[in-house]
PDB file of C-alpha atoms in Angstrom:
ATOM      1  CA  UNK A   1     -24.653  54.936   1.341  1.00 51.00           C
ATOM      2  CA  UNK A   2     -20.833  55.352   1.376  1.00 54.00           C
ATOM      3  CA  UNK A   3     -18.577  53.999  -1.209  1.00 51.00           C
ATOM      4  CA  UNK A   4     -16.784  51.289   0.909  1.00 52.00           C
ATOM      5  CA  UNK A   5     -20.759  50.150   0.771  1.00 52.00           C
ATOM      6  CA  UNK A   6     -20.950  50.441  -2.436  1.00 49.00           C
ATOM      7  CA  UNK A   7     -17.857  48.389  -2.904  1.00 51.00           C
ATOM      8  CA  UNK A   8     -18.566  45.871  -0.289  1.00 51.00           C
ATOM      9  CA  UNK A   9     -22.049  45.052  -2.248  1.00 49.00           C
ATOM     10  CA  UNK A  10     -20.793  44.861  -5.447  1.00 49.00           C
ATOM     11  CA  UNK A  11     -18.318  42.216  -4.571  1.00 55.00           C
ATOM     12  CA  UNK A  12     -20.362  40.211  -2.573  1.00 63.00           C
ATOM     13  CA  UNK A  13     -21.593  38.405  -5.970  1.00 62.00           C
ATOM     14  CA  UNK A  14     -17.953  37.920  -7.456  1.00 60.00           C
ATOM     15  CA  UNK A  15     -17.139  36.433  -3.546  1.00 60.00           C
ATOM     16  CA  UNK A  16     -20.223  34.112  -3.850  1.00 61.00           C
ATOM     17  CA  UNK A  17     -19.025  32.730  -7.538  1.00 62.00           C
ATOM     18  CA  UNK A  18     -15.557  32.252  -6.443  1.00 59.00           C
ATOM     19  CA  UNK A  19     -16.719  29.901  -3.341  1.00 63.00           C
ATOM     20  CA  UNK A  20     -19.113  28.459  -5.969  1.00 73.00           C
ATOM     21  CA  UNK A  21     -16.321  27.759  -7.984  1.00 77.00           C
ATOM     22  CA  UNK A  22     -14.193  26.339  -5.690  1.00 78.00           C
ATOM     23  CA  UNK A  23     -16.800  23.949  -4.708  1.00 81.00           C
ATOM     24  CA  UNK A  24     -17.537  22.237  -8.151  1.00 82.00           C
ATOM     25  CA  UNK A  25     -13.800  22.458  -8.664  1.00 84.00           C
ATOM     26  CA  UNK A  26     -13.727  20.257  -5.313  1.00 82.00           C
ATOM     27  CA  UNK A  27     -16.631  17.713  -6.025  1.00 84.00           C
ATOM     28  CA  UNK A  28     -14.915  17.590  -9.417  1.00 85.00           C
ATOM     29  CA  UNK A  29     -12.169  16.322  -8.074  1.00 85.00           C
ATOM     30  CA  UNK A  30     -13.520  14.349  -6.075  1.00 84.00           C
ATOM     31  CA  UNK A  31     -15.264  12.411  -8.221  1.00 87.00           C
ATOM     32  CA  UNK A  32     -12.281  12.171 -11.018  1.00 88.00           C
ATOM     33  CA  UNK A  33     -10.513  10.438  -8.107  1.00 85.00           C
ATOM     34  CA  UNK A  34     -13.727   8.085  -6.535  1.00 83.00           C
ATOM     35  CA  UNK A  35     -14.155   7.171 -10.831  1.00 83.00           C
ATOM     36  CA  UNK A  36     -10.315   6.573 -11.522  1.00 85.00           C
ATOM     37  CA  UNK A  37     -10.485   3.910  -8.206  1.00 79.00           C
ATOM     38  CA  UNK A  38     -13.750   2.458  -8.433  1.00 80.00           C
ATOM     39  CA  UNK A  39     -14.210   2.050 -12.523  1.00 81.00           C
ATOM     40  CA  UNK A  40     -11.153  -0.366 -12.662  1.00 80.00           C
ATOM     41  CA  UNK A  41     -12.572  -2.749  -9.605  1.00 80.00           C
ATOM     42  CA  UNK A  42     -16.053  -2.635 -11.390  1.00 80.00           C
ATOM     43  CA  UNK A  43     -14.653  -3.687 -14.580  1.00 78.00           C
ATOM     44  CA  UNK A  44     -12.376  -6.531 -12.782  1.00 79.00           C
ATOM     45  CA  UNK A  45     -15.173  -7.677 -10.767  1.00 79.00           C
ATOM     46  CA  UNK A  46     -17.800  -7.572 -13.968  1.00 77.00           C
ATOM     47  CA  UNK A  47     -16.027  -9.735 -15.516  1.00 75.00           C
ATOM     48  CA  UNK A  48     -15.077 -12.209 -12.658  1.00 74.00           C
ATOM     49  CA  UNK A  49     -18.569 -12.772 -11.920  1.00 75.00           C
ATOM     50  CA  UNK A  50     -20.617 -12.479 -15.082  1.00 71.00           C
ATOM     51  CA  UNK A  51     -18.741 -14.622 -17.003  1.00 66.00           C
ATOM     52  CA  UNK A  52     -18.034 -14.818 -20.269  1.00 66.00           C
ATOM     53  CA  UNK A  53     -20.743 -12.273 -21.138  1.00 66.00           C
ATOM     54  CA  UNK A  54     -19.577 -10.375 -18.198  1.00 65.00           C
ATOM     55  CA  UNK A  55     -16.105  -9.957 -20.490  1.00 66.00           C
ATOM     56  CA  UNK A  56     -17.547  -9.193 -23.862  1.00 66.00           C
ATOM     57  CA  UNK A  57     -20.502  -7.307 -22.769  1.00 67.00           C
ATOM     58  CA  UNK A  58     -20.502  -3.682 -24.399  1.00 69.00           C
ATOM     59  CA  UNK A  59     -21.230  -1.029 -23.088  1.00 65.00           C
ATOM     60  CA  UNK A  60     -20.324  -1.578 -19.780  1.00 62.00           C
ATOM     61  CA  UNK A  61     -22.828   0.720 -18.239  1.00 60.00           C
ATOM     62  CA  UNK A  62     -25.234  -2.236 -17.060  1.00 60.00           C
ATOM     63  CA  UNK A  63     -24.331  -5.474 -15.784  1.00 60.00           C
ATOM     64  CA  UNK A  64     -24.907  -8.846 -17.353  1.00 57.00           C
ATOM     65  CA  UNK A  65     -28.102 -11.503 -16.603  1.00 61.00           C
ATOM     66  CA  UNK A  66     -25.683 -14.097 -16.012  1.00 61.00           C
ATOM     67  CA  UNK A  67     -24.150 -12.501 -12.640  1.00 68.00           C
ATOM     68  CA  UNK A  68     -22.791 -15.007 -10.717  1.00 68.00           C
ATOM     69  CA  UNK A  69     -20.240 -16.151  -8.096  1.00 72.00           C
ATOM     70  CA  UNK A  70     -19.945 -20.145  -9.629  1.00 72.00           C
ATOM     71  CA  UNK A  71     -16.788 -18.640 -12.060  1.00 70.00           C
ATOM     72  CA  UNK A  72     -14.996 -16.803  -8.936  1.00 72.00           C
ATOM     73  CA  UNK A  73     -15.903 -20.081  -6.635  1.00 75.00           C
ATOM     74  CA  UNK A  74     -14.080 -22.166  -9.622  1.00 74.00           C
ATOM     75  CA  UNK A  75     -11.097 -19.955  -9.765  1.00 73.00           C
ATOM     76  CA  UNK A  76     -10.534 -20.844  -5.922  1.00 74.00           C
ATOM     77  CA  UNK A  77     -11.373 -24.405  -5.423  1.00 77.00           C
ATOM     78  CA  UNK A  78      -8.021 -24.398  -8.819  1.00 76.00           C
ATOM     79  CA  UNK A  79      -5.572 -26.813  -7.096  1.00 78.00           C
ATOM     80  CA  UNK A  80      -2.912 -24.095  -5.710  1.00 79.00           C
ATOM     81  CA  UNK A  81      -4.450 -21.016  -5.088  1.00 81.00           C
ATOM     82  CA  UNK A  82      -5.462 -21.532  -1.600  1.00 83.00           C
ATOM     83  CA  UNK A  83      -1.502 -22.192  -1.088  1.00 87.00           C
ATOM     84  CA  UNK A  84      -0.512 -19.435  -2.941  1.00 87.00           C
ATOM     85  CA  UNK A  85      -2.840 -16.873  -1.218  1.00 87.00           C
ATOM     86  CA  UNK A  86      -1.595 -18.200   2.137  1.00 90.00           C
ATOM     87  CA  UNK A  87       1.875 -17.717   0.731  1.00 91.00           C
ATOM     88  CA  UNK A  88       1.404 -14.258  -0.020  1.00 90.00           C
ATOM     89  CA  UNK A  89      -0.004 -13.393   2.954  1.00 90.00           C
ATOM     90  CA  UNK A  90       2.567 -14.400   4.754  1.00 92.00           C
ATOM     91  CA  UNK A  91       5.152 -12.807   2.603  1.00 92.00           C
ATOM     92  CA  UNK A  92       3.480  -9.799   3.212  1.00 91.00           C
ATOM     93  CA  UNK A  93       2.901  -9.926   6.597  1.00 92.00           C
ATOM     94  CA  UNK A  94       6.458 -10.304   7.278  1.00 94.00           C
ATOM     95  CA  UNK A  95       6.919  -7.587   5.051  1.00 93.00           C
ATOM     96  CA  UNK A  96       4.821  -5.407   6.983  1.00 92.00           C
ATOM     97  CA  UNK A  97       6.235  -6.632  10.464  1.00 93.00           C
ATOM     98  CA  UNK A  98       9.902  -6.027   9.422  1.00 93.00           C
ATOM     99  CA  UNK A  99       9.256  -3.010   7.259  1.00 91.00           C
ATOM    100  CA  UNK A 100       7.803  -0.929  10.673  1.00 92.00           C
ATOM    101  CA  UNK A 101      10.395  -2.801  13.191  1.00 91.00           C
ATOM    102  CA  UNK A 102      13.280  -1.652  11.266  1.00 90.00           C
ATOM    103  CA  UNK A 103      11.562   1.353   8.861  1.00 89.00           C
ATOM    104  CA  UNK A 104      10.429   3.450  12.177  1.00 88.00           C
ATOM    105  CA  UNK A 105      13.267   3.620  14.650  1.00 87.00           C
ATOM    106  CA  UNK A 106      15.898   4.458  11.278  1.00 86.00           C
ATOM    107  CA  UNK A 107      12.782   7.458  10.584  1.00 87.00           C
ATOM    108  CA  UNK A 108      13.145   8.549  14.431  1.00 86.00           C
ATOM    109  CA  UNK A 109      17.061   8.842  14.280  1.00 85.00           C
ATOM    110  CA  UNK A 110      17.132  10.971  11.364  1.00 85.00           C
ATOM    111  CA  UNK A 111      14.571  12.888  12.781  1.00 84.00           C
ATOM    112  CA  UNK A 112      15.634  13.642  16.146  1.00 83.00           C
ATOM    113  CA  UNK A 113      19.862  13.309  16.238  1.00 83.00           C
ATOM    114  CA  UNK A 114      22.098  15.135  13.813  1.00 82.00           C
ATOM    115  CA  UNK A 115      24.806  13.173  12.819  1.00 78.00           C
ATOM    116  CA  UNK A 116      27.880  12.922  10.965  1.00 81.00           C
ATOM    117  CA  UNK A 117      26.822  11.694   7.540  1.00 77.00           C
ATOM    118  CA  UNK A 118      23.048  12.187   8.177  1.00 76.00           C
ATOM    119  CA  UNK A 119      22.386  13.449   4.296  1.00 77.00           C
ATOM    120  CA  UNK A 120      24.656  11.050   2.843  1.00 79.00           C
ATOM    121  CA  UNK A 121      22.669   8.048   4.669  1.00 77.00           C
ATOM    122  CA  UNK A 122      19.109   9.664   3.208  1.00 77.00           C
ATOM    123  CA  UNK A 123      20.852   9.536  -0.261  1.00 77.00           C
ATOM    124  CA  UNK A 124      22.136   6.042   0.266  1.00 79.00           C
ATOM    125  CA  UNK A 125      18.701   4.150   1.530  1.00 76.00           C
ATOM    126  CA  UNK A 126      16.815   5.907  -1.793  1.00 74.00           C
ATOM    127  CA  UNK A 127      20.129   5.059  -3.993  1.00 75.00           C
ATOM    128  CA  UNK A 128      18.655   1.232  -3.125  1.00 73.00           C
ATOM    129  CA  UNK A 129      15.694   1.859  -5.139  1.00 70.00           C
ATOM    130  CA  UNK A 130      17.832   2.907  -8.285  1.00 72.00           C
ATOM    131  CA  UNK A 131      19.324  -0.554  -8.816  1.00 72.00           C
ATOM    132  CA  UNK A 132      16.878  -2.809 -11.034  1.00 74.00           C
ATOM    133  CA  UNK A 133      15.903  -6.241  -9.546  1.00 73.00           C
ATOM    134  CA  UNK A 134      16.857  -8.071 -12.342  1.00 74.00           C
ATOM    135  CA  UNK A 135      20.140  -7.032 -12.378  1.00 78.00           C
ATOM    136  CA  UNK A 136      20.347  -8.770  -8.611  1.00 77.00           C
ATOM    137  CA  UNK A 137      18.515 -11.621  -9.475  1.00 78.00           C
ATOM    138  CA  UNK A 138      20.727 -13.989 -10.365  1.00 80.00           C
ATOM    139  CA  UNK A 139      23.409 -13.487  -7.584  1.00 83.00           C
ATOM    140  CA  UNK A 140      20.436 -12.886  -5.273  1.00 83.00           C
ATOM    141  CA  UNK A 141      19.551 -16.812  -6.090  1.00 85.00           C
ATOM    142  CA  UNK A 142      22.744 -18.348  -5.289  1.00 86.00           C
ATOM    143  CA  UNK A 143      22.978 -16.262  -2.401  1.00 87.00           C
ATOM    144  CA  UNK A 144      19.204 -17.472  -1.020  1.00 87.00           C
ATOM    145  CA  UNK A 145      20.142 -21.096  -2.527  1.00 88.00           C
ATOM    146  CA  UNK A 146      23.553 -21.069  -0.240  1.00 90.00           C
ATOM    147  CA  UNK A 147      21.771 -19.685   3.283  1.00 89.00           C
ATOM    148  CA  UNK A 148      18.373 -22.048   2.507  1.00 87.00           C
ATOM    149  CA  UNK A 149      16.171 -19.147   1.753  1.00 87.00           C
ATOM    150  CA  UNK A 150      15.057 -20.073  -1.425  1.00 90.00           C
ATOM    151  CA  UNK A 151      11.457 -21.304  -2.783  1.00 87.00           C
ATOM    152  CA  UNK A 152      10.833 -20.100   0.871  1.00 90.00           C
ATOM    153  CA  UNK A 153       8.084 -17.258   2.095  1.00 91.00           C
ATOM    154  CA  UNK A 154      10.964 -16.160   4.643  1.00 91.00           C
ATOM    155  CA  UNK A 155      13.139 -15.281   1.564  1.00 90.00           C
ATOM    156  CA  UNK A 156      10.373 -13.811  -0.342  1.00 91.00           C
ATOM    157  CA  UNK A 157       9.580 -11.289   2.375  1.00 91.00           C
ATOM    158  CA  UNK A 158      12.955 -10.220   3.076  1.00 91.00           C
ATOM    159  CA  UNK A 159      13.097  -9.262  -0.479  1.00 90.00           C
ATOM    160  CA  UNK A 160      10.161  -7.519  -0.506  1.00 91.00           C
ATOM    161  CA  UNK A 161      11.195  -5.338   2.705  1.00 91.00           C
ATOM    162  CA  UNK A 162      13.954  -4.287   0.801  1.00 87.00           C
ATOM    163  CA  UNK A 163      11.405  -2.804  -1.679  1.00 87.00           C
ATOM    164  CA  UNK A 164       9.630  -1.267   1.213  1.00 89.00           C
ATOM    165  CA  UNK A 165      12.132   0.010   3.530  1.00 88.00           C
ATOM    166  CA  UNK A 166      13.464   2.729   2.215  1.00 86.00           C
ATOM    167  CA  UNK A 167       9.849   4.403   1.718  1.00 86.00           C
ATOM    168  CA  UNK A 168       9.364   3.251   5.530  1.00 88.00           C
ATOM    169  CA  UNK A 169      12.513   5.117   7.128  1.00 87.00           C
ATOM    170  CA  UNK A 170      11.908   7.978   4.516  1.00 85.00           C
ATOM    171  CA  UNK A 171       8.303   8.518   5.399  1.00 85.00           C
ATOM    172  CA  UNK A 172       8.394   7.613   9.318  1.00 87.00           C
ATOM    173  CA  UNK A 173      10.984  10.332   9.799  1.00 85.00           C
ATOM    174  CA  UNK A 174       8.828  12.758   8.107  1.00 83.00           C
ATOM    175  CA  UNK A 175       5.720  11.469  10.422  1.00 84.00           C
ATOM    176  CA  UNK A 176       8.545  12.407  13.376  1.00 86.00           C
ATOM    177  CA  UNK A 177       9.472  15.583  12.192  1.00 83.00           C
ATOM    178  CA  UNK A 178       5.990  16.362  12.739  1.00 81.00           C
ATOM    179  CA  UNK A 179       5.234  14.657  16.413  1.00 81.00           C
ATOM    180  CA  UNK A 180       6.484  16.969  19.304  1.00 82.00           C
ATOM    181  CA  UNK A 181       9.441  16.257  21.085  1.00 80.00           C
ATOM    182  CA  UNK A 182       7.197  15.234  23.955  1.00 78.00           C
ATOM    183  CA  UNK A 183       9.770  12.177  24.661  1.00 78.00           C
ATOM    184  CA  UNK A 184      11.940  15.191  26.959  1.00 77.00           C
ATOM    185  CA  UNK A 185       9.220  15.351  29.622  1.00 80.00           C
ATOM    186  CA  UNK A 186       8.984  11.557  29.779  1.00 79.00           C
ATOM    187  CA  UNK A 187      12.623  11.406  30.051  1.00 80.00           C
ATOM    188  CA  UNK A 188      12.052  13.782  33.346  1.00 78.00           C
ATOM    189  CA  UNK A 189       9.749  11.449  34.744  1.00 77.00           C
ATOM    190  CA  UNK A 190      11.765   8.594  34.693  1.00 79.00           C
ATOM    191  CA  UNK A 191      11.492   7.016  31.196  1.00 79.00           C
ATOM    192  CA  UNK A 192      14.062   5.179  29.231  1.00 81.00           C
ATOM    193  CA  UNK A 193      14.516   6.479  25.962  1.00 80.00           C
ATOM    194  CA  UNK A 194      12.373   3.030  24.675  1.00 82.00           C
ATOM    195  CA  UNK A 195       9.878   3.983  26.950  1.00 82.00           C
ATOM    196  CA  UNK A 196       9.293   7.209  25.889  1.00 82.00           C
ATOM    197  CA  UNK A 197       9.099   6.255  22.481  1.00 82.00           C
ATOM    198  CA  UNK A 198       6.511   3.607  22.345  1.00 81.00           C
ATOM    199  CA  UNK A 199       4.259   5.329  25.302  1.00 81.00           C
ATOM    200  CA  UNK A 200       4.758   8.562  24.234  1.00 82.00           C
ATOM    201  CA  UNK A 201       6.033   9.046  20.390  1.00 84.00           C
ATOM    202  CA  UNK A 202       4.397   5.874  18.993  1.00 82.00           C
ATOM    203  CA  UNK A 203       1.163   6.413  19.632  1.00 82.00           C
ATOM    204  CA  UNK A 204       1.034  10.276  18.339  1.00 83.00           C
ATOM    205  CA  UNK A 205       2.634   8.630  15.344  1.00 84.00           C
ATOM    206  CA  UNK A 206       0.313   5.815  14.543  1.00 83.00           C
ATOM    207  CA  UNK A 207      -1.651   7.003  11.418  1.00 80.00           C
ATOM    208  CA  UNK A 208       1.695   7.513   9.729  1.00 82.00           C
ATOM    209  CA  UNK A 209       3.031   4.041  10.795  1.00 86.00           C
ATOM    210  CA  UNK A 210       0.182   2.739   9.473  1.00 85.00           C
ATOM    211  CA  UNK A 211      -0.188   4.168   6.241  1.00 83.00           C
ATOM    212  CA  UNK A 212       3.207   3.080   5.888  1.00 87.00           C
ATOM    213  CA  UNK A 213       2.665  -0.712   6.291  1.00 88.00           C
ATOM    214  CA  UNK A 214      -0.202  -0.229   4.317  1.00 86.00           C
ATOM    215  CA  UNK A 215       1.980   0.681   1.918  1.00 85.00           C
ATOM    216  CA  UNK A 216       4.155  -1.807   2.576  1.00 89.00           C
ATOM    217  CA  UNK A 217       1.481  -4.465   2.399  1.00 89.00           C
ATOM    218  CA  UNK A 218       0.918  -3.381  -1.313  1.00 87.00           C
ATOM    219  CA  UNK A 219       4.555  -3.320  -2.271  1.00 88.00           C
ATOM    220  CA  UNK A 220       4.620  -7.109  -0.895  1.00 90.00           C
ATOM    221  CA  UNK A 221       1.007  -7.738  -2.507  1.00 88.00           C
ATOM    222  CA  UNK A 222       1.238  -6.980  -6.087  1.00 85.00           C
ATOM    223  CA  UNK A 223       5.377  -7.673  -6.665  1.00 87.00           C
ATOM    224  CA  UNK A 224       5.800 -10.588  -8.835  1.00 85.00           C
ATOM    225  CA  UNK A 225       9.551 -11.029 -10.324  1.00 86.00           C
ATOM    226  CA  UNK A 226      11.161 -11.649  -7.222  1.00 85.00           C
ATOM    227  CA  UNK A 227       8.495 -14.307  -6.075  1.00 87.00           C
ATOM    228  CA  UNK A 228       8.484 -15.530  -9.291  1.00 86.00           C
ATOM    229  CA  UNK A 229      12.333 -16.259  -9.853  1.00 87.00           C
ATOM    230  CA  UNK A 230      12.932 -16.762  -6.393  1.00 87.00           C
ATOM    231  CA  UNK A 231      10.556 -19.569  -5.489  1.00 87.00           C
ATOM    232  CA  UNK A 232       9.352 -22.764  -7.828  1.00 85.00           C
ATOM    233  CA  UNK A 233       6.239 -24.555  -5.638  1.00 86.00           C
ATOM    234  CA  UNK A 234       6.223 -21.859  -2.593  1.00 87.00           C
ATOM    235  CA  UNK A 235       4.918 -19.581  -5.067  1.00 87.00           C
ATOM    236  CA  UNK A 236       2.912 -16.433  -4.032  1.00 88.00           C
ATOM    237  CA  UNK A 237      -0.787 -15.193  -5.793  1.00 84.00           C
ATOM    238  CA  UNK A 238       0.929 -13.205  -8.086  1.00 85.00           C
ATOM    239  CA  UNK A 239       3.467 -15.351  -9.187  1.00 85.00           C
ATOM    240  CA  UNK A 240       0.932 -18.646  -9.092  1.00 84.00           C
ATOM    241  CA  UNK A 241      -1.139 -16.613 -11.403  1.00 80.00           C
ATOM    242  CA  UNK A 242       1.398 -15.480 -14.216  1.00 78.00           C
ATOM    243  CA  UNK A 243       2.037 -18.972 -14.599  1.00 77.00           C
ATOM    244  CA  UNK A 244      -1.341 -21.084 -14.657  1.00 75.00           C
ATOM    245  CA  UNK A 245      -3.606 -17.923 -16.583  1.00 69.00           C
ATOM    246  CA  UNK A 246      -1.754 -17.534 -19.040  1.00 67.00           C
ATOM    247  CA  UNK A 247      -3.418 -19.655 -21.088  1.00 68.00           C
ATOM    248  CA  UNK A 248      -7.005 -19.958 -19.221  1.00 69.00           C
ATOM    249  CA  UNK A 249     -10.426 -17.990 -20.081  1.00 69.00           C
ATOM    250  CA  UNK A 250     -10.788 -14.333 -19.663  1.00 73.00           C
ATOM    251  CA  UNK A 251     -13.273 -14.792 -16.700  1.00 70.00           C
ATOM    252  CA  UNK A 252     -10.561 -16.888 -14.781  1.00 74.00           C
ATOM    253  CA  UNK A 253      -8.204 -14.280 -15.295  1.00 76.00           C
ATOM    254  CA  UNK A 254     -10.561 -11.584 -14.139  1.00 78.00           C
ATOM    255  CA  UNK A 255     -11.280 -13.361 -11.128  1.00 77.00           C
ATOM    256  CA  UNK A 256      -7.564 -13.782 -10.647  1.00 77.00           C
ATOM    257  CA  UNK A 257      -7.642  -9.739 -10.788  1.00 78.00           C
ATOM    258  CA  UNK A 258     -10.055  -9.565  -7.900  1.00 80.00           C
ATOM    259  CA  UNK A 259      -8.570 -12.000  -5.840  1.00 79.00           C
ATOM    260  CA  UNK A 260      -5.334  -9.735  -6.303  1.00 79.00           C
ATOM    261  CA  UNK A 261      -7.349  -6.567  -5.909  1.00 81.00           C
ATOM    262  CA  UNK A 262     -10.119  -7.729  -2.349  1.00 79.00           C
ATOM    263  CA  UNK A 263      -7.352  -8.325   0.391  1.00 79.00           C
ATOM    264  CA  UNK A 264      -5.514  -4.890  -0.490  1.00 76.00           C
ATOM    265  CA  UNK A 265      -9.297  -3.037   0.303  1.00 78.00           C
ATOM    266  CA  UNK A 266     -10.133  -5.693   3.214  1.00 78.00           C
ATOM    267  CA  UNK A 267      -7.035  -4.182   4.662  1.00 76.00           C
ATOM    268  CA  UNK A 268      -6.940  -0.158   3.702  1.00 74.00           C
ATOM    269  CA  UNK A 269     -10.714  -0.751   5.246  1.00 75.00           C
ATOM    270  CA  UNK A 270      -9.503  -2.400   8.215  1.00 72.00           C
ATOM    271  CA  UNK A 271      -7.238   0.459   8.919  1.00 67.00           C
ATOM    272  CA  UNK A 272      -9.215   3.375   8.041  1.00 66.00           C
ATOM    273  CA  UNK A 273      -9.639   5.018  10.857  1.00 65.00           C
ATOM    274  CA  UNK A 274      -6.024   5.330  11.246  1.00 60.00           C
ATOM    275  CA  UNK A 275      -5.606   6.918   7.703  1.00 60.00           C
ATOM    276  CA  UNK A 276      -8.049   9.276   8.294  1.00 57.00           C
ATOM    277  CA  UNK A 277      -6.364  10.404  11.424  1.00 53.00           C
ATOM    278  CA  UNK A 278      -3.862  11.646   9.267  1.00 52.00           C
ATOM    279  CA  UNK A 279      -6.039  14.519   7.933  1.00 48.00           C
ATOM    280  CA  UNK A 280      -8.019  14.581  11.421  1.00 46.00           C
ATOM    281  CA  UNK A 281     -11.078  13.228   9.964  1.00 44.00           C
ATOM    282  CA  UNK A 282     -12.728  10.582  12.919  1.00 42.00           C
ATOM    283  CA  UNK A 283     -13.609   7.479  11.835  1.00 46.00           C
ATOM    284  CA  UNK A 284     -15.557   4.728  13.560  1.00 47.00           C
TER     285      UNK A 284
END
């Protein structure tokens, strides 16, 4: 036996526990990140349908006798929140719509043309995000009250893809950066530049596009000062529900939580498969 074999055999075992440990150090994390996402909704949810004794009950390793949906069903048959879901969704979905329309082709110009004042412009759309919105809320609300936007879901949304759009050009361009310029050989064959991009570009760039409206549904979702001071009955979920819980039972306000919290995972779910392209897992 030779002494590379020697060598060779000896660390085999230190090889073995170094895969070992990289595996538990995986699954680890792994399950740090599936407990830090699901513990929160299972908490929410306990004590939206259990109740009262859903809320108090300690520990919270087992779940109450009293499960039920009768406190949720109450919470959404309150006079409002049926409006004020609708209103949110519609906020967000012109968040969403506007966010991609105008987030994407501002990501594909600063990722295929060098211009004058290219890093300047990348410094300006995240300088928009360094300006508090409550500093612009009161000129924000004559300025709605003056065009007719205000206690309106058109005005909401446009506010909110302010808070999205500069995350949507930012992280498009980098989702360009990465798609090959592919558009050159359409442009031999005859393409317009429009048509090479949504035949050609768009569709390699999809995942991206759509992690960033889910992002941008979020952002839309969950923001509450600007629906709240820029709309009195159009109000959205949010806003609705800093208002009328304040002073209701825990359980309502837990179910208010998971009404917040369902149609953010109804849509991540919805789009999976595209997320997952991202890191060229399939998904059916």
């Amino acid at each position: 036996m030779t002494t590379d074999t020697i060598s060779t055999a000896a660390d085999t075992p230190k090889a073995a526990g170094f895969v070992s440990s990289r595996r538990w150090l995986l699954w680890s994390g792994i399950a740090a990140l599936c407990a830090w996402v699901l513990v929160p909704i299972y908490l929410v949810a306990l004590g939206a349908l259990g109740g009262r004794q859903g809320v108090y009950i300690w520990p919270k390793t087992g779940l109450p006798t009293g499960i039920s949906l009768e406190p949720f069903i109450l919470f959404l048959k309150t006079e409002g929140v049926a409006q004020s879901f609708l209103n949110s969704l519609g906020a967000a979905g012109i968040t969403v719509a506007l966010s991609i329309l105008l987030g994407a082709p501002a990501g594909y110009a600063l990722a295929r043309y060098d211009f004058r004042g290219k890093d300047s412009y990348r410094l300006l759309v995240l300088l928009t995000r360094a300006f508090p919105l409550a500093i612009l809320a009161l000129p924000l609300t004559v300025s709605f009250i003056r065009l007719g936007l205000y206690d309106t879901i058109v005005g909401v949304g446009l506010i909110h893809t302010v808070l999205a759009l500069p995350f949507a050009a930012l992280v498009t361009q980098g989702i360009f950066l990465g798609v090959p310029k592919l558009e050159e050989a359409a442009w031999v064959f005859g393409c317009t530049r429009i048509q090479a991009f949504f035949k050609v570009v768009a569709p390699l760039a999809l995942p991206g596009i759509v992690a960033t409206a889910v992002f941008a549904f979020v952002i839309s979702w969950n923001e509450v000062f600007a629906a709240s001071v820029l709309t009195v009955r159009n109000r959205t979920l949010t806003a609705y529900l800093l208002t009328v819980l304040s002073e209701s039972p825990m359980h309502y306000r837990f179910a208010g939580g998971l009404m917040l919290i369902l149609p953010s995972v109804v849509f991540i779910f919805a789009v999976r498969r595209y997320l997952f392209a991202i890191w060229g897992i399939s998904s059916k």
